[in-house]
């Protein structure tokens, strides 16, 4: 005779999320999170050369340009590529901010 044992069920436990996530992210916070995820998955083209290649091949989903860029030819090139390939262009006030978001800076022990 064969006997089958009833499967044991583990008691249900609830897990609390330790990290508080705001209900609504600001545009900059959402952009920072998206860039962080893209960086983890090796999906960022950083710098003019990489960005222009990605824009030209239509691989880019979004382009971020600094308003503090002082080379009008670069701004004109990136703007034209975004417009011709229907890629959204977002401008951010400071180049250093973009650099921090995409990992182009070194952070010391104090977090600066």
Coordinates of N, CA, C and O in Angstrom, one line a residue:
X1 N 0.8 -1.2 0.0 CA 0.0 0.0 0.0 C 0.9 1.2 0.0 O 1.9 1.3 0.7
X2 N 0.5 2.2 -0.8 CA 1.2 3.5 -0.8 C 0.6 4.5 0.0 O -0.7 4.6 0.0
X3 N 1.3 5.3 0.6 CA 0.8 6.3 1.5 C 1.4 7.7 1.0 O 2.6 7.8 0.8
X4 N 0.5 8.7 1.0 CA 1.0 10.0 0.6 C 0.9 10.9 1.8 O -0.2 10.9 2.4
X5 N 1.9 11.6 2.1 CA 1.9 12.5 3.2 C 1.3 13.9 2.7 O 1.6 14.3 1.6
X6 N 0.6 14.5 3.6 CA 0.0 15.8 3.2 C 1.2 16.8 3.3 O 2.0 16.8 4.2
X7 N 1.3 17.7 2.3 CA 2.3 18.7 2.3 C 2.2 19.6 3.5 O 1.1 20.0 3.8
X8 N 3.3 19.9 4.1 CA 3.2 20.9 5.3 C 3.2 22.3 4.7 O 3.9 22.6 3.7
X9 N 2.4 23.1 5.3 CA 2.4 24.5 4.9 C 3.1 25.3 5.9 O 2.9 25.2 7.1
X10 N 3.9 26.2 5.4 CA 4.7 27.1 6.3 C 3.7 28.2 6.7 O 2.9 28.6 6.0
X11 N 3.9 28.6 8.0 CA 3.1 29.7 8.4 C 3.4 31.0 7.6 O 4.5 31.3 7.3
X12 N 2.4 31.8 7.3 CA 2.6 33.0 6.5 C 3.2 34.0 7.4 O 2.8 34.2 8.5
X13 N 4.2 34.7 6.8 CA 4.8 35.8 7.6 C 4.8 37.0 6.7 O 4.9 36.9 5.5
X14 N 4.6 38.1 7.3 CA 4.7 39.4 6.6 C 6.0 40.0 6.8 O 6.6 40.0 7.9
X15 N 6.5 40.6 5.7 CA 7.8 41.2 5.7 C 7.6 42.7 5.5 O 7.0 43.1 4.6
X16 N 8.2 43.5 6.4 CA 8.1 44.9 6.3 C 9.3 45.4 5.4 O 10.4 44.9 5.5
X17 N 9.0 46.4 4.6 CA 10.0 47.0 3.8 C 10.7 48.1 4.6 O 10.0 49.0 5.1
X18 N 12.0 47.9 4.8 CA 12.7 48.8 5.6 C 12.9 50.2 4.9 O 13.0 51.2 5.6
X19 N 13.0 50.2 3.6 CA 13.3 51.4 2.9 C 12.0 52.1 2.6 O 11.1 51.6 1.9
X20 N 11.8 53.4 3.0 CA 10.6 54.1 2.7 C 10.7 54.8 1.3 O 11.7 55.5 1.0
X21 N 9.8 54.4 0.5 CA 9.8 55.0 -0.9 C 8.7 56.0 -1.0 O 7.6 55.8 -0.6
X22 N 9.1 57.2 -1.4 CA 8.0 58.3 -1.5 C 7.0 57.9 -2.6 O 7.3 57.2 -3.6
X23 N 5.8 58.3 -2.4 CA 4.7 58.0 -3.3 C 4.9 58.6 -4.6 O 4.7 58.0 -5.7
X24 N 5.4 59.8 -4.6 CA 5.6 60.6 -5.9 C 7.0 61.0 -6.0 O 7.5 61.7 -5.1
X25 N 7.7 60.7 -7.0 CA 9.1 61.1 -7.2 C 9.1 62.4 -8.0 O 8.3 62.6 -8.9
X26 N 10.0 63.3 -7.7 CA 10.2 64.4 -8.5 C 10.8 64.0 -9.9 O 11.3 62.9 -10.0
X27 N 10.8 64.9 -10.8 CA 11.4 64.5 -12.1 C 12.8 64.2 -12.0 O 13.3 63.2 -12.6
X28 N 13.6 65.0 -11.2 CA 15.0 64.7 -11.1 C 15.3 63.4 -10.4 O 16.2 62.7 -10.7
X29 N 14.5 63.1 -9.3 CA 14.7 61.9 -8.6 C 14.4 60.7 -9.5 O 15.1 59.7 -9.5
X30 N 13.3 60.8 -10.3 CA 13.0 59.7 -11.2 C 14.1 59.5 -12.3 O 14.5 58.4 -12.7
X31 N 14.6 60.6 -12.8 CA 15.7 60.6 -13.8 C 16.9 60.0 -13.2 O 17.6 59.1 -13.8
X32 N 17.3 60.3 -12.0 CA 18.4 59.8 -11.3 C 18.3 58.3 -11.1 O 19.2 57.5 -11.3
X33 N 17.1 57.8 -10.7 CA 16.9 56.4 -10.5 C 17.0 55.6 -11.9 O 17.5 54.5 -12.0
X34 N 16.4 56.2 -12.9 CA 16.5 55.6 -14.3 C 17.9 55.5 -14.7 O 18.3 54.5 -15.3
X35 N 18.7 56.5 -14.5 CA 20.1 56.5 -14.9 C 20.9 55.5 -14.1 O 21.8 54.8 -14.6
X36 N 20.6 55.4 -12.8 CA 21.3 54.4 -12.0 C 21.0 53.0 -12.5 O 21.9 52.1 -12.6
X37 N 19.7 52.7 -12.8 CA 19.4 51.4 -13.3 C 20.0 51.1 -14.7 O 20.5 50.0 -15.0
X38 N 20.1 52.1 -15.5 CA 20.7 52.0 -16.8 C 22.2 51.7 -16.7 O 22.8 50.9 -17.4
X39 N 22.8 52.4 -15.7 CA 24.2 52.2 -15.5 C 24.5 50.7 -15.0 O 25.5 50.1 -15.4
X40 N 23.7 50.2 -14.2 CA 23.8 48.9 -13.7 C 23.7 47.8 -14.8 O 24.5 46.9 -14.8
X41 N 22.9 48.1 -15.8 CA 22.6 47.2 -16.9 C 23.5 47.5 -18.1 O 23.2 47.0 -19.2
X42 N 24.5 48.4 -17.9 CA 25.4 48.8 -19.0 C 24.7 49.4 -20.2 O 25.0 49.1 -21.3
X43 N 23.7 50.2 -19.9 CA 22.9 50.8 -20.9 C 23.1 52.3 -21.1 O 22.3 53.0 -21.7
X44 N 24.2 52.9 -20.6 CA 24.5 54.3 -20.7 C 25.6 54.6 -21.7 O 26.6 53.9 -21.8
X45 N 25.3 55.6 -22.5 CA 26.3 56.1 -23.4 C 26.7 57.5 -22.8 O 26.0 58.4 -22.8
X46 N 28.0 57.6 -22.2 CA 28.4 58.8 -21.5 C 29.4 59.5 -22.4 O 30.3 58.9 -23.0
X47 N 29.3 60.8 -22.4 CA 30.2 61.6 -23.2 C 29.6 61.9 -24.6 O 28.7 61.2 -25.1
X48 N 30.2 62.8 -25.3 CA 29.7 63.2 -26.6 C 29.9 62.1 -27.6 O 28.9 61.8 -28.4
X49 N 31.0 61.5 -27.7 CA 31.3 60.5 -28.7 C 30.3 59.3 -28.6 O 29.7 58.9 -29.6
X50 N 30.2 58.7 -27.4 CA 29.3 57.6 -27.2 C 27.8 58.0 -27.4 O 27.0 57.3 -28.0
X51 N 27.5 59.2 -27.0 CA 26.1 59.7 -27.1 C 25.7 59.9 -28.6 O 24.6 59.5 -29.0
X52 N 26.6 60.5 -29.3 CA 26.3 60.7 -30.8 C 26.2 59.4 -31.5 O 25.3 59.3 -32.4
X53 N 27.0 58.4 -31.2 CA 26.9 57.1 -31.8 C 25.6 56.5 -31.5 O 24.9 56.0 -32.4
X54 N 25.2 56.5 -30.2 CA 23.9 55.9 -29.9 C 22.7 56.7 -30.5 O 21.7 56.0 -30.9
X55 N 22.8 58.0 -30.6 CA 21.7 58.7 -31.2 C 21.6 58.5 -32.7 O 20.5 58.3 -33.2
X56 N 22.8 58.4 -33.3 CA 22.8 58.1 -34.8 C 22.3 56.8 -35.1 O 21.6 56.6 -36.1
X57 N 22.6 55.8 -34.3 CA 22.1 54.4 -34.5 C 20.7 54.2 -34.1 O 20.2 53.0 -34.1
X58 N 20.1 55.2 -33.5 CA 18.7 55.1 -32.9 C 18.6 54.1 -31.8 O 17.6 53.5 -31.6
X59 N 19.7 53.9 -31.0 CA 19.7 53.0 -29.9 C 19.3 53.7 -28.6 O 19.0 53.1 -27.6
X60 N 19.3 55.1 -28.6 CA 19.0 55.8 -27.4 C 17.5 55.9 -27.2 O 16.7 56.0 -28.2
X61 N 17.1 55.9 -26.0 CA 15.7 56.1 -25.6 C 15.5 57.5 -25.1 O 14.3 58.0 -25.0
X62 N 16.6 58.1 -24.6 CA 16.5 59.4 -24.0 C 17.9 60.1 -24.1 O 18.9 59.4 -24.0
X63 N 17.9 61.4 -24.2 CA 19.2 62.1 -24.3 C 19.2 63.2 -23.2 O 18.2 63.9 -23.1
X64 N 20.2 63.3 -22.4 CA 20.3 64.3 -21.4 C 21.5 65.2 -21.7 O 22.6 64.8 -21.9
X65 N 21.2 66.5 -21.8 CA 22.2 67.5 -22.2 C 22.3 68.6 -21.2 O 21.2 69.0 -20.6
X66 N 23.5 69.0 -20.9 CA 23.7 70.1 -19.9 C 23.4 71.4 -20.5 O 23.9 71.7 -21.6
X67 N 22.7 72.3 -19.7 CA 22.5 73.7 -20.2 C 23.8 74.5 -20.1 O 24.0 75.5 -20.7
X68 N 24.8 74.0 -19.3 CA 26.0 74.7 -19.1 C 27.0 74.4 -20.2 O 28.2 74.8 -20.1
X69 N 26.6 73.6 -21.2 CA 27.5 73.3 -22.3 C 27.8 74.5 -23.1 O 26.9 75.2 -23.6
X70 N 29.1 74.9 -23.2 CA 29.5 76.2 -23.8 C 30.0 76.0 -25.3 O 30.5 77.0 -25.8
X71 N 29.8 74.9 -25.8 CA 30.2 74.7 -27.2 C 28.9 74.6 -28.1 O 28.2 73.5 -28.1
X72 N 28.5 75.6 -28.8 CA 27.3 75.6 -29.6 C 27.2 74.6 -30.6 O 26.1 74.1 -30.9
X73 N 28.3 74.1 -31.2 CA 28.3 73.1 -32.2 C 27.8 71.7 -31.6 O 27.1 71.0 -32.2
X74 N 28.3 71.5 -30.4 CA 27.8 70.2 -29.7 C 26.3 70.2 -29.4 O 25.6 69.3 -29.7
X75 N 25.9 71.4 -28.9 CA 24.4 71.5 -28.6 C 23.6 71.4 -29.9 O 22.6 70.7 -29.9
X76 N 24.1 72.0 -31.0 CA 23.4 71.9 -32.2 C 23.3 70.5 -32.8 O 22.3 70.0 -33.3
X77 N 24.5 69.8 -32.7 CA 24.6 68.4 -33.2 C 23.6 67.5 -32.4 O 22.8 66.7 -33.0
X78 N 23.7 67.5 -31.1 CA 22.9 66.7 -30.3 C 21.4 67.0 -30.5 O 20.6 66.1 -30.6
X79 N 21.1 68.2 -30.5 CA 19.7 68.6 -30.7 C 19.1 68.2 -32.0 O 18.0 67.6 -32.1
X80 N 19.9 68.3 -33.1 CA 19.5 67.9 -34.4 C 19.3 66.4 -34.5 O 18.4 65.9 -35.1
X81 N 20.3 65.6 -33.9 CA 20.1 64.1 -33.9 C 18.9 63.7 -33.1 O 18.2 62.8 -33.6
X82 N 18.6 64.3 -32.0 CA 17.5 63.9 -31.2 C 16.2 64.3 -32.0 O 15.3 63.4 -32.0
X83 N 16.2 65.4 -32.6 CA 15.0 65.8 -33.4 C 14.7 64.9 -34.6 O 13.6 64.5 -34.8
X84 N 15.8 64.6 -35.3 CA 15.6 63.8 -36.5 C 15.3 62.4 -36.3 O 14.6 61.7 -37.1
X85 N 15.7 61.8 -35.1 CA 15.4 60.4 -34.7 C 14.3 60.3 -33.7 O 14.1 59.2 -33.2
X86 N 13.6 61.4 -33.4 CA 12.5 61.4 -32.5 C 12.9 60.8 -31.1 O 12.2 60.0 -30.5
X87 N 14.0 61.3 -30.6 CA 14.5 60.9 -29.3 C 14.3 62.1 -28.3 O 14.7 63.2 -28.6
X88 N 13.6 61.9 -27.2 CA 13.4 63.0 -26.3 C 14.7 63.5 -25.7 O 15.6 62.8 -25.4
X89 N 14.8 64.8 -25.7 CA 16.0 65.5 -25.2 C 15.6 66.3 -23.9 O 14.6 67.1 -23.8
X90 N 16.3 66.0 -22.8 CA 16.1 66.6 -21.5 C 17.3 67.4 -21.2 O 18.5 67.0 -21.4
X91 N 17.1 68.7 -20.8 CA 18.3 69.5 -20.4 C 18.3 69.6 -18.9 O 17.3 69.8 -18.2
X92 N 19.5 69.5 -18.3 CA 19.8 69.6 -16.9 C 20.7 70.8 -16.7 O 21.6 71.1 -17.5
X93 N 20.5 71.5 -15.6 CA 21.2 72.8 -15.4 C 22.7 72.6 -15.3 O 23.5 73.5 -15.8
X94 N 23.2 71.6 -14.6 CA 24.6 71.5 -14.3 C 25.3 70.2 -14.8 O 24.7 69.2 -14.6
X95 N 26.4 70.4 -15.4 CA 27.2 69.2 -15.9 C 27.6 68.3 -14.8 O 27.7 67.1 -14.9
X96 N 28.0 68.9 -13.7 CA 28.5 68.1 -12.5 C 27.4 67.2 -12.0 O 27.6 66.1 -11.6
X97 N 26.2 67.7 -12.0 CA 25.0 66.9 -11.5 C 24.9 65.7 -12.4 O 24.7 64.6 -11.9
X98 N 24.9 65.9 -13.7 CA 24.8 64.7 -14.6 C 25.9 63.8 -14.4 O 25.7 62.5 -14.3
X99 N 27.1 64.3 -14.2 CA 28.3 63.4 -14.0 C 28.1 62.6 -12.7 O 28.5 61.4 -12.7
X100 N 27.6 63.2 -11.7 CA 27.4 62.4 -10.4 C 26.3 61.3 -10.6 O 26.5 60.2 -10.2
X101 N 25.3 61.6 -11.4 CA 24.2 60.7 -11.6 C 24.7 59.5 -12.4 O 24.2 58.4 -12.3
X102 N 25.6 59.7 -13.3 CA 26.0 58.6 -14.2 C 27.3 57.9 -13.8 O 27.9 57.2 -14.5
X103 N 27.8 58.3 -12.6 CA 29.0 57.6 -12.1 C 30.3 58.1 -12.6 O 31.3 57.4 -12.7
X104 N 30.4 59.4 -13.1 CA 31.7 59.9 -13.6 C 32.4 60.7 -12.6 O 33.3 61.5 -12.9
X105 N 32.1 60.5 -11.3 CA 32.8 61.2 -10.2 C 33.2 60.2 -9.2 O 32.7 59.1 -9.1
X106 N 34.2 60.5 -8.4 CA 34.6 59.7 -7.3 C 34.1 60.2 -6.0 O 34.1 61.4 -5.7
X107 N 33.6 59.3 -5.2 CA 33.0 59.7 -3.9 C 33.9 59.2 -2.8 O 34.2 58.0 -2.8
X108 N 34.3 60.1 -1.9 CA 35.1 59.7 -0.8 C 34.4 59.1 0.3 O 33.2 58.9 0.3
X109 N 35.1 58.9 1.4 CA 34.5 58.2 2.6 C 33.3 59.0 3.2 O 32.3 58.5 3.6
X110 N 33.5 60.4 3.2 CA 32.4 61.2 3.7 C 31.2 61.3 2.8 O 30.2 61.9 3.2
X111 N 31.2 60.7 1.6 CA 30.1 60.8 0.7 C 30.1 62.0 -0.2 O 29.1 62.4 -0.7
X112 N 31.3 62.7 -0.3 CA 31.4 63.9 -1.1 C 32.2 63.7 -2.3 O 33.1 62.9 -2.3

